[in-house]
Amino acid sequence: MNINWSQLLTWSDVINIIDVLVVWFVIYKLIMLLRGTKAVQLFRGIIVIIIIMAGSWYIGLSTVYWIMNQVINWGVIAMVIIFQPEIRRGLEHLGRGSIFAKNHSQKEAEEKMIQALDKAIQYMAKRRIGALISIQMETGLDDYIETGIPLDADVSGELLINIFIPNTPLHDGAVIIKNGKIAVAAAYLPLSQSNLIPKELGTRHRAAVGMSEVTDALTIVVSEETGEVSIMKDGELLRDMSQESYLRYFRTQLITSDEGPTPFFTSVTENISAFFKGKRGRH
């Protein structure tokens, strides 16, 4: 049975669909940016205030409702002041177009970072130097970055190796890479309390699992005891990875894809296109 989209959808319906998709996309991006940061607690507090406000209105507690309403109204101004640095960074990213697309030079930088990671991993694995490296993806890692020692340095194999050399000031803790830069060293990551982690795995692996439980970061572990290379992401622990396998994984996860829109958006585009073709055919 052929579906006549021109009969099912009006121009107003199309505008409403686009409106919903744009709002959904913005909310999704906002959630991804806020996960793993202190702003999450703030928004939980806002939700609690809204619930209290709605409850007081329903019950008839006018004074409580007025107070909560004032908190919401003035809270918007307070949020702009408190999160001024984050808002500025977000607008800068929007101005560069980095939220929607990455250019060729960024892909080259991603490949350069992978080569630096490979150089450091190979050196440390062969000499059984323990290492813990976490790479920020979509989820913000600001809460964990605050626990480390700021570096804001380009990612290089030599620097990573020097950071994790035993008995040096920065070797105890994690390196966090953000936006292609080594943001901090000696950072503290959350330790997982899961009983499913094999007993032979140490604190670094437990920290990698803990990071995976609360963020979407890609975390690399080099074992001090065996030199084994492991990667943790999205609740999946990949152990004893060869150079070929982890490089392939890095390129899948860290290099910008040249593919077009996702199947979901492709389908929507095709349907809208069919709708307009149907309209033209009727004239």
PDB file of C-alpha atoms in Angstrom:
ATOM      1  CA  MET A   1       0.000   0.000   0.000  1.00  0.00           C
ATOM      2  CA  ASN A   2       1.429   3.370  -1.043  1.00  0.00           C
ATOM      3  CA  ILE A   3       1.331   6.111   1.576  1.00  0.00           C
ATOM      4  CA  ASN A   4       0.389   9.551   0.336  1.00  0.00           C
ATOM      5  CA  TRP A   5       2.398  11.808   2.617  1.00  0.00           C
ATOM      6  CA  SER A   6       0.749  14.909   1.204  1.00  0.00           C
ATOM      7  CA  GLN A   7      -2.582  13.764   2.664  1.00  0.00           C
ATOM      8  CA  LEU A   8      -1.175  12.693   6.025  1.00  0.00           C
ATOM      9  CA  LEU A   9       1.084  15.694   6.618  1.00  0.00           C
ATOM     10  CA  THR A  10       0.390  19.372   6.215  1.00  0.00           C
ATOM     11  CA  TRP A  11       3.035  22.094   6.121  1.00  0.00           C
ATOM     12  CA  SER A  12       2.171  22.903   9.747  1.00  0.00           C
ATOM     13  CA  ASP A  13       2.791  19.256  10.713  1.00  0.00           C
ATOM     14  CA  VAL A  14       6.213  19.327   9.060  1.00  0.00           C
ATOM     15  CA  ILE A  15       7.144  22.527  10.927  1.00  0.00           C
ATOM     16  CA  ASN A  16       6.020  20.942  14.218  1.00  0.00           C
ATOM     17  CA  ILE A  17       8.111  17.830  13.552  1.00  0.00           C
ATOM     18  CA  ILE A  18      11.187  19.935  12.779  1.00  0.00           C
ATOM     19  CA  ASP A  19      10.498  21.995  15.913  1.00  0.00           C
ATOM     20  CA  VAL A  20      10.378  18.863  18.091  1.00  0.00           C
ATOM     21  CA  LEU A  21      13.542  17.422  16.501  1.00  0.00           C
ATOM     22  CA  VAL A  22      15.500  20.639  17.084  1.00  0.00           C
ATOM     23  CA  VAL A  23      14.390  20.832  20.739  1.00  0.00           C
ATOM     24  CA  TRP A  24      15.187  17.143  21.218  1.00  0.00           C
ATOM     25  CA  PHE A  25      18.660  17.609  19.734  1.00  0.00           C
ATOM     26  CA  VAL A  26      19.439  20.645  21.901  1.00  0.00           C
ATOM     27  CA  ILE A  27      18.233  18.893  25.077  1.00  0.00           C
ATOM     28  CA  TYR A  28      20.260  15.785  24.215  1.00  0.00           C
ATOM     29  CA  LYS A  29      23.423  17.826  23.652  1.00  0.00           C
ATOM     30  CA  LEU A  30      22.821  19.735  26.891  1.00  0.00           C
ATOM     31  CA  ILE A  31      22.452  16.500  28.864  1.00  0.00           C
ATOM     32  CA  MET A  32      25.642  15.087  27.324  1.00  0.00           C
ATOM     33  CA  LEU A  33      27.579  18.249  28.195  1.00  0.00           C
ATOM     34  CA  LEU A  34      26.333  18.325  31.782  1.00  0.00           C
ATOM     35  CA  ARG A  35      26.818  14.651  32.652  1.00  0.00           C
ATOM     36  CA  GLY A  36      29.732  14.184  34.995  1.00  0.00           C
ATOM     37  CA  THR A  37      29.767  17.820  36.139  1.00  0.00           C
ATOM     38  CA  LYS A  38      28.490  19.636  39.202  1.00  0.00           C
ATOM     39  CA  ALA A  39      25.685  21.097  37.103  1.00  0.00           C
ATOM     40  CA  VAL A  40      23.909  17.749  37.362  1.00  0.00           C
ATOM     41  CA  GLN A  41      23.314  18.315  41.086  1.00  0.00           C
ATOM     42  CA  LEU A  42      22.073  21.828  40.322  1.00  0.00           C
ATOM     43  CA  PHE A  43      19.511  20.591  37.838  1.00  0.00           C
ATOM     44  CA  ARG A  44      18.373  17.898  40.246  1.00  0.00           C
ATOM     45  CA  GLY A  45      17.752  20.688  42.736  1.00  0.00           C
ATOM     46  CA  ILE A  46      15.743  22.600  40.113  1.00  0.00           C
ATOM     47  CA  ILE A  47      13.599  19.522  39.479  1.00  0.00           C
ATOM     48  CA  VAL A  48      12.932  19.215  43.226  1.00  0.00           C
ATOM     49  CA  ILE A  49      11.924  22.910  43.372  1.00  0.00           C
ATOM     50  CA  ILE A  50       9.558  22.459  40.409  1.00  0.00           C
ATOM     51  CA  ILE A  51       7.964  19.430  42.076  1.00  0.00           C
ATOM     52  CA  ILE A  52       7.487  21.395  45.317  1.00  0.00           C
ATOM     53  CA  MET A  53       6.105  24.323  43.333  1.00  0.00           C
ATOM     54  CA  ALA A  54       3.600  22.123  41.494  1.00  0.00           C
ATOM     55  CA  GLY A  55       2.594  20.359  44.710  1.00  0.00           C
ATOM     56  CA  SER A  56       2.080  23.607  46.616  1.00  0.00           C
ATOM     57  CA  TRP A  57      -0.052  24.998  43.775  1.00  0.00           C
ATOM     58  CA  TYR A  58      -2.192  21.851  43.692  1.00  0.00           C
ATOM     59  CA  ILE A  59      -2.673  21.774  47.480  1.00  0.00           C
ATOM     60  CA  GLY A  60      -3.129  25.522  47.749  1.00  0.00           C
ATOM     61  CA  LEU A  61      -0.038  26.520  49.727  1.00  0.00           C
ATOM     62  CA  SER A  62       0.160  30.005  48.247  1.00  0.00           C
ATOM     63  CA  THR A  63       3.147  31.203  50.308  1.00  0.00           C
ATOM     64  CA  VAL A  64       5.266  28.151  49.450  1.00  0.00           C
ATOM     65  CA  TYR A  65       4.254  28.498  45.797  1.00  0.00           C
ATOM     66  CA  TRP A  66       5.251  32.197  45.755  1.00  0.00           C
ATOM     67  CA  ILE A  67       8.647  31.457  47.351  1.00  0.00           C
ATOM     68  CA  MET A  68       9.406  28.638  44.890  1.00  0.00           C
ATOM     69  CA  ASN A  69       8.327  30.882  42.009  1.00  0.00           C
ATOM     70  CA  GLN A  70      10.760  33.571  43.158  1.00  0.00           C
ATOM     71  CA  VAL A  71      13.553  31.011  43.472  1.00  0.00           C
ATOM     72  CA  ILE A  72      12.978  29.900  39.870  1.00  0.00           C
ATOM     73  CA  ASN A  73      12.810  33.468  38.535  1.00  0.00           C
ATOM     74  CA  TRP A  74      15.991  34.665  40.244  1.00  0.00           C
ATOM     75  CA  GLY A  75      17.675  31.286  39.747  1.00  0.00           C
ATOM     76  CA  VAL A  76      17.948  31.902  35.999  1.00  0.00           C
ATOM     77  CA  ILE A  77      20.118  34.977  36.628  1.00  0.00           C
ATOM     78  CA  ALA A  78      22.169  33.062  39.206  1.00  0.00           C
ATOM     79  CA  MET A  79      22.781  30.213  36.719  1.00  0.00           C
ATOM     80  CA  VAL A  80      24.074  32.642  34.083  1.00  0.00           C
ATOM     81  CA  ILE A  81      26.553  34.052  36.633  1.00  0.00           C
ATOM     82  CA  ILE A  82      27.631  30.675  38.058  1.00  0.00           C
ATOM     83  CA  PHE A  83      28.054  28.946  34.695  1.00  0.00           C
ATOM     84  CA  GLN A  84      29.474  31.908  32.803  1.00  0.00           C
ATOM     85  CA  PRO A  85      32.707  30.046  31.802  1.00  0.00           C
ATOM     86  CA  GLU A  86      30.753  27.031  30.530  1.00  0.00           C
ATOM     87  CA  ILE A  87      28.332  29.227  28.585  1.00  0.00           C
ATOM     88  CA  ARG A  88      31.253  31.119  27.012  1.00  0.00           C
ATOM     89  CA  ARG A  89      32.965  27.876  25.970  1.00  0.00           C
ATOM     90  CA  GLY A  90      29.714  26.553  24.534  1.00  0.00           C
ATOM     91  CA  LEU A  91      29.190  29.686  22.443  1.00  0.00           C
ATOM     92  CA  GLU A  92      32.795  29.507  21.228  1.00  0.00           C
ATOM     93  CA  HIS A  93      32.250  25.903  20.111  1.00  0.00           C
ATOM     94  CA  LEU A  94      29.036  26.933  18.373  1.00  0.00           C
ATOM     95  CA  GLY A  95      30.850  29.770  16.599  1.00  0.00           C
ATOM     96  CA  ARG A  96      33.514  27.376  15.334  1.00  0.00           C
ATOM     97  CA  GLY A  97      30.852  24.909  14.243  1.00  0.00           C
ATOM     98  CA  SER A  98      32.472  22.164  16.330  1.00  0.00           C
ATOM     99  CA  ILE A  99      29.133  21.017  17.731  1.00  0.00           C
ATOM    100  CA  PHE A 100      27.880  19.984  14.307  1.00  0.00           C
ATOM    101  CA  ALA A 101      30.975  19.132  12.312  1.00  0.00           C
ATOM    102  CA  LYS A 102      34.722  18.766  12.493  1.00  0.00           C
ATOM    103  CA  ASN A 103      37.022  19.873   9.733  1.00  0.00           C
ATOM    104  CA  HIS A 104      39.932  18.099   8.125  1.00  0.00           C
ATOM    105  CA  SER A 105      42.529  19.647  10.417  1.00  0.00           C
ATOM    106  CA  GLN A 106      40.693  18.261  13.444  1.00  0.00           C
ATOM    107  CA  LYS A 107      40.841  14.772  11.947  1.00  0.00           C
ATOM    108  CA  GLU A 108      44.581  15.169  11.497  1.00  0.00           C
ATOM    109  CA  ALA A 109      44.864  16.240  15.142  1.00  0.00           C
ATOM    110  CA  GLU A 110      42.884  13.160  16.205  1.00  0.00           C
ATOM    111  CA  GLU A 111      45.184  10.879  14.224  1.00  0.00           C
ATOM    112  CA  LYS A 112      48.216  12.628  15.723  1.00  0.00           C
ATOM    113  CA  MET A 113      46.819  12.039  19.221  1.00  0.00           C
ATOM    114  CA  ILE A 114      46.315   8.342  18.450  1.00  0.00           C
ATOM    115  CA  GLN A 115      49.924   8.051  17.306  1.00  0.00           C
ATOM    116  CA  ALA A 116      51.097   9.722  20.523  1.00  0.00           C
ATOM    117  CA  LEU A 117      48.971   7.334  22.613  1.00  0.00           C
ATOM    118  CA  ASP A 118      50.376   4.368  20.692  1.00  0.00           C
ATOM    119  CA  LYS A 119      53.975   5.485  21.278  1.00  0.00           C
ATOM    120  CA  ALA A 120      53.380   5.889  25.012  1.00  0.00           C
ATOM    121  CA  ILE A 121      51.444   2.626  25.369  1.00  0.00           C
ATOM    122  CA  GLN A 122      54.086   0.586  23.554  1.00  0.00           C
ATOM    123  CA  TYR A 123      56.896   2.048  25.661  1.00  0.00           C
ATOM    124  CA  MET A 124      55.078   1.567  28.980  1.00  0.00           C
ATOM    125  CA  ALA A 125      53.668  -1.882  28.193  1.00  0.00           C
ATOM    126  CA  LYS A 126      57.096  -3.295  27.309  1.00  0.00           C
ATOM    127  CA  ARG A 127      58.616  -1.919  30.532  1.00  0.00           C
ATOM    128  CA  ARG A 128      55.540  -2.649  32.679  1.00  0.00           C
ATOM    129  CA  ILE A 129      54.990   0.956  33.662  1.00  0.00           C
ATOM    130  CA  GLY A 130      51.484   1.380  35.071  1.00  0.00           C
ATOM    131  CA  ALA A 131      49.315   4.024  33.400  1.00  0.00           C
ATOM    132  CA  LEU A 132      45.753   5.314  33.542  1.00  0.00           C
ATOM    133  CA  ILE A 133      44.540   7.639  30.756  1.00  0.00           C
ATOM    134  CA  SER A 134      40.958   8.837  30.374  1.00  0.00           C
ATOM    135  CA  ILE A 135      39.775  10.612  27.214  1.00  0.00           C
ATOM    136  CA  GLN A 136      36.693  12.821  27.419  1.00  0.00           C
ATOM    137  CA  MET A 137      34.017  11.995  24.851  1.00  0.00           C
ATOM    138  CA  GLU A 138      30.552  13.577  25.106  1.00  0.00           C
ATOM    139  CA  THR A 139      30.194  13.572  28.881  1.00  0.00           C
ATOM    140  CA  GLY A 140      31.887  16.415  30.747  1.00  0.00           C
ATOM    141  CA  LEU A 141      34.703  15.380  33.106  1.00  0.00           C
ATOM    142  CA  ASP A 142      35.170  18.704  34.874  1.00  0.00           C
ATOM    143  CA  ASP A 143      34.537  17.243  38.345  1.00  0.00           C
ATOM    144  CA  TYR A 144      37.462  14.831  37.886  1.00  0.00           C
ATOM    145  CA  ILE A 145      39.658  17.379  36.124  1.00  0.00           C
ATOM    146  CA  GLU A 146      39.412  19.573  39.225  1.00  0.00           C
ATOM    147  CA  THR A 147      41.107  16.840  41.296  1.00  0.00           C
ATOM    148  CA  GLY A 148      44.258  16.797  39.147  1.00  0.00           C
ATOM    149  CA  ILE A 149      47.236  19.034  38.472  1.00  0.00           C
ATOM    150  CA  PRO A 150      46.577  21.321  35.468  1.00  0.00           C
ATOM    151  CA  LEU A 151      48.824  20.897  32.432  1.00  0.00           C
ATOM    152  CA  ASP A 152      46.878  22.059  29.347  1.00  0.00           C
ATOM    153  CA  ALA A 153      49.561  20.510  27.136  1.00  0.00           C
ATOM    154  CA  ASP A 154      49.608  18.963  23.686  1.00  0.00           C
ATOM    155  CA  VAL A 155      49.318  15.179  23.693  1.00  0.00           C
ATOM    156  CA  SER A 156      52.716  13.625  22.991  1.00  0.00           C
ATOM    157  CA  GLY A 157      54.134  10.191  23.634  1.00  0.00           C
ATOM    158  CA  GLU A 158      57.157  11.600  25.414  1.00  0.00           C
ATOM    159  CA  LEU A 159      55.065  13.655  27.847  1.00  0.00           C
ATOM    160  CA  LEU A 160      52.761  10.748  28.669  1.00  0.00           C
ATOM    161  CA  ILE A 161      55.747   8.485  29.306  1.00  0.00           C
ATOM    162  CA  ASN A 162      57.381  11.024  31.599  1.00  0.00           C
ATOM    163  CA  ILE A 163      54.173  11.522  33.572  1.00  0.00           C
ATOM    164  CA  PHE A 164      53.879   7.823  34.417  1.00  0.00           C
ATOM    165  CA  ILE A 165      57.536   7.074  35.150  1.00  0.00           C
ATOM    166  CA  PRO A 166      57.525   5.562  38.685  1.00  0.00           C
ATOM    167  CA  ASN A 167      58.380   7.778  41.676  1.00  0.00           C
ATOM    168  CA  THR A 168      57.767  11.022  39.780  1.00  0.00           C
ATOM    169  CA  PRO A 169      55.362  13.640  41.230  1.00  0.00           C
ATOM    170  CA  LEU A 170      52.602  13.052  38.641  1.00  0.00           C
ATOM    171  CA  HIS A 171      52.683   9.292  38.134  1.00  0.00           C
ATOM    172  CA  ASP A 172      50.137   8.410  40.842  1.00  0.00           C
ATOM    173  CA  GLY A 173      46.692   9.078  39.376  1.00  0.00           C
ATOM    174  CA  ALA A 174      45.114   9.507  35.972  1.00  0.00           C
ATOM    175  CA  VAL A 175      45.803  11.678  32.964  1.00  0.00           C
ATOM    176  CA  ILE A 176      42.633  13.232  31.530  1.00  0.00           C
ATOM    177  CA  ILE A 177      42.610  14.290  27.890  1.00  0.00           C
ATOM    178  CA  LYS A 178      40.020  16.898  26.916  1.00  0.00           C
ATOM    179  CA  ASN A 179      39.564  18.501  23.496  1.00  0.00           C
ATOM    180  CA  GLY A 180      42.806  16.997  22.230  1.00  0.00           C
ATOM    181  CA  LYS A 181      44.873  18.353  25.132  1.00  0.00           C
ATOM    182  CA  ILE A 182      46.252  16.814  28.298  1.00  0.00           C
ATOM    183  CA  ALA A 183      44.055  18.747  30.721  1.00  0.00           C
ATOM    184  CA  VAL A 184      45.476  17.357  33.961  1.00  0.00           C
ATOM    185  CA  ALA A 185      47.662  14.643  35.454  1.00  0.00           C
ATOM    186  CA  ALA A 186      47.436  12.909  38.844  1.00  0.00           C
ATOM    187  CA  ALA A 187      43.632  13.120  38.779  1.00  0.00           C
ATOM    188  CA  TYR A 188      41.416  10.911  40.928  1.00  0.00           C
ATOM    189  CA  LEU A 189      38.810   8.778  39.170  1.00  0.00           C
ATOM    190  CA  PRO A 190      35.795   7.159  40.870  1.00  0.00           C
ATOM    191  CA  LEU A 191      36.463   3.578  42.006  1.00  0.00           C
ATOM    192  CA  SER A 192      33.866   0.981  41.079  1.00  0.00           C
ATOM    193  CA  GLN A 193      32.326  -1.076  43.878  1.00  0.00           C
ATOM    194  CA  SER A 194      31.237  -3.837  41.496  1.00  0.00           C
ATOM    195  CA  ASN A 195      31.844  -7.423  42.623  1.00  0.00           C
ATOM    196  CA  LEU A 196      32.054  -8.546  38.991  1.00  0.00           C
ATOM    197  CA  ILE A 197      35.547  -7.134  38.478  1.00  0.00           C
ATOM    198  CA  PRO A 198      38.100  -9.991  38.390  1.00  0.00           C
ATOM    199  CA  LYS A 199      40.161 -10.197  41.571  1.00  0.00           C
ATOM    200  CA  GLU A 200      43.467 -10.075  39.715  1.00  0.00           C
ATOM    201  CA  LEU A 201      42.730  -6.559  38.449  1.00  0.00           C
ATOM    202  CA  GLY A 202      44.050  -3.681  40.555  1.00  0.00           C
ATOM    203  CA  THR A 203      43.051  -0.144  41.448  1.00  0.00           C
ATOM    204  CA  ARG A 204      43.679   1.284  37.980  1.00  0.00           C
ATOM    205  CA  HIS A 205      41.231  -1.151  36.396  1.00  0.00           C
ATOM    206  CA  ARG A 206      38.689  -0.502  39.156  1.00  0.00           C
ATOM    207  CA  ALA A 207      39.011   3.248  38.488  1.00  0.00           C
ATOM    208  CA  ALA A 208      38.523   2.653  34.752  1.00  0.00           C
ATOM    209  CA  VAL A 209      35.366   0.644  35.444  1.00  0.00           C
ATOM    210  CA  GLY A 210      34.157   3.336  37.849  1.00  0.00           C
ATOM    211  CA  MET A 211      34.697   6.002  35.194  1.00  0.00           C
ATOM    212  CA  SER A 212      32.698   3.925  32.719  1.00  0.00           C
ATOM    213  CA  GLU A 213      29.817   3.653  35.178  1.00  0.00           C
ATOM    214  CA  VAL A 214      29.259   7.422  35.379  1.00  0.00           C
ATOM    215  CA  THR A 215      30.577   8.780  32.041  1.00  0.00           C
ATOM    216  CA  ASP A 216      31.139   7.743  28.425  1.00  0.00           C
ATOM    217  CA  ALA A 217      34.891   8.432  28.631  1.00  0.00           C
ATOM    218  CA  LEU A 218      37.359   6.104  26.917  1.00  0.00           C
ATOM    219  CA  THR A 219      39.835   4.950  29.568  1.00  0.00           C
ATOM    220  CA  ILE A 220      43.141   3.194  28.856  1.00  0.00           C
ATOM    221  CA  VAL A 221      44.929   1.070  31.449  1.00  0.00           C
ATOM    222  CA  VAL A 222      48.463  -0.294  31.229  1.00  0.00           C
ATOM    223  CA  SER A 223      49.038  -2.924  33.889  1.00  0.00           C
ATOM    224  CA  GLU A 224      52.089  -2.488  36.108  1.00  0.00           C
ATOM    225  CA  GLU A 225      52.209  -6.223  36.875  1.00  0.00           C
ATOM    226  CA  THR A 226      51.819  -7.712  33.382  1.00  0.00           C
ATOM    227  CA  GLY A 227      52.123  -4.853  30.875  1.00  0.00           C
ATOM    228  CA  GLU A 228      48.650  -5.779  29.603  1.00  0.00           C
ATOM    229  CA  VAL A 229      46.761  -3.042  27.733  1.00  0.00           C
ATOM    230  CA  SER A 230      43.054  -2.702  28.560  1.00  0.00           C
ATOM    231  CA  ILE A 231      40.378  -0.280  27.407  1.00  0.00           C
ATOM    232  CA  MET A 232      37.166   0.529  29.246  1.00  0.00           C
ATOM    233  CA  LYS A 233      34.200   2.309  27.669  1.00  0.00           C
ATOM    234  CA  ASP A 234      30.420   2.173  28.078  1.00  0.00           C
ATOM    235  CA  GLY A 235      30.621  -0.658  30.580  1.00  0.00           C
ATOM    236  CA  GLU A 236      32.749  -2.864  28.307  1.00  0.00           C
ATOM    237  CA  LEU A 237      36.212  -3.942  29.459  1.00  0.00           C
ATOM    238  CA  LEU A 238      38.519  -4.975  26.625  1.00  0.00           C
ATOM    239  CA  ARG A 239      41.549  -6.785  28.031  1.00  0.00           C
ATOM    240  CA  ASP A 240      44.941  -7.822  26.687  1.00  0.00           C
ATOM    241  CA  MET A 241      44.628  -5.778  23.500  1.00  0.00           C
ATOM    242  CA  SER A 242      47.293  -6.004  20.838  1.00  0.00           C
ATOM    243  CA  GLN A 243      48.694  -2.919  19.135  1.00  0.00           C
ATOM    244  CA  GLU A 244      46.644  -3.609  16.028  1.00  0.00           C
ATOM    245  CA  SER A 245      43.391  -4.089  17.939  1.00  0.00           C
ATOM    246  CA  TYR A 246      43.636  -1.001  20.154  1.00  0.00           C
ATOM    247  CA  LEU A 247      44.690   1.216  17.223  1.00  0.00           C
ATOM    248  CA  ARG A 248      41.672   0.007  15.274  1.00  0.00           C
ATOM    249  CA  TYR A 249      39.478   0.687  18.298  1.00  0.00           C
ATOM    250  CA  PHE A 250      40.938   4.192  18.773  1.00  0.00           C
ATOM    251  CA  ARG A 251      40.263   5.099  15.156  1.00  0.00           C
ATOM    252  CA  THR A 252      36.693   3.866  15.450  1.00  0.00           C
ATOM    253  CA  GLN A 253      36.034   5.857  18.622  1.00  0.00           C
ATOM    254  CA  LEU A 254      38.208   8.962  18.289  1.00  0.00           C
ATOM    255  CA  ILE A 255      38.331   9.893  14.612  1.00  0.00           C
ATOM    256  CA  THR A 256      35.445  11.857  13.135  1.00  0.00           C
ATOM    257  CA  SER A 257      33.369   9.835  10.724  1.00  0.00           C
ATOM    258  CA  ASP A 258      32.812  11.091   7.175  1.00  0.00           C
ATOM    259  CA  GLU A 259      29.410   9.471   7.091  1.00  0.00           C
ATOM    260  CA  GLY A 260      26.380  11.639   6.535  1.00  0.00           C
ATOM    261  CA  PRO A 261      23.288  11.913   8.698  1.00  0.00           C
ATOM    262  CA  THR A 262      22.299   9.097  11.005  1.00  0.00           C
ATOM    263  CA  PRO A 263      19.651   6.650   9.683  1.00  0.00           C
ATOM    264  CA  PHE A 264      17.020   8.354  11.874  1.00  0.00           C
ATOM    265  CA  PHE A 265      17.582  11.790  10.358  1.00  0.00           C
ATOM    266  CA  THR A 266      17.991  10.259   6.888  1.00  0.00           C
ATOM    267  CA  SER A 267      14.575   8.643   7.194  1.00  0.00           C
ATOM    268  CA  VAL A 268      12.966  11.913   8.302  1.00  0.00           C
ATOM    269  CA  THR A 269      14.603  13.746   5.388  1.00  0.00           C
ATOM    270  CA  GLU A 270      13.370  11.150   2.893  1.00  0.00           C
ATOM    271  CA  ASN A 271       9.818  11.341   4.212  1.00  0.00           C
ATOM    272  CA  ILE A 272       9.771  15.155   4.050  1.00  0.00           C
ATOM    273  CA  SER A 273      11.153  14.979   0.514  1.00  0.00           C
ATOM    274  CA  ALA A 274       8.438  12.494  -0.488  1.00  0.00           C
ATOM    275  CA  PHE A 275       5.815  14.802   0.999  1.00  0.00           C
ATOM    276  CA  PHE A 276       6.892  17.745  -1.184  1.00  0.00           C
ATOM    277  CA  LYS A 277       7.152  15.540  -4.278  1.00  0.00           C
ATOM    278  CA  GLY A 278       3.600  14.367  -3.660  1.00  0.00           C
ATOM    279  CA  LYS A 279       2.406  17.967  -3.425  1.00  0.00           C
ATOM    280  CA  ARG A 280       4.112  18.943  -6.645  1.00  0.00           C
ATOM    281  CA  GLY A 281       2.555  15.958  -8.410  1.00  0.00           C
ATOM    282  CA  ARG A 282      -0.934  17.097  -7.481  1.00  0.00           C
ATOM    283  CA  HIS A 283      -0.648  20.559  -9.088  1.00  0.00           C
TER     284      HIS A 283
END
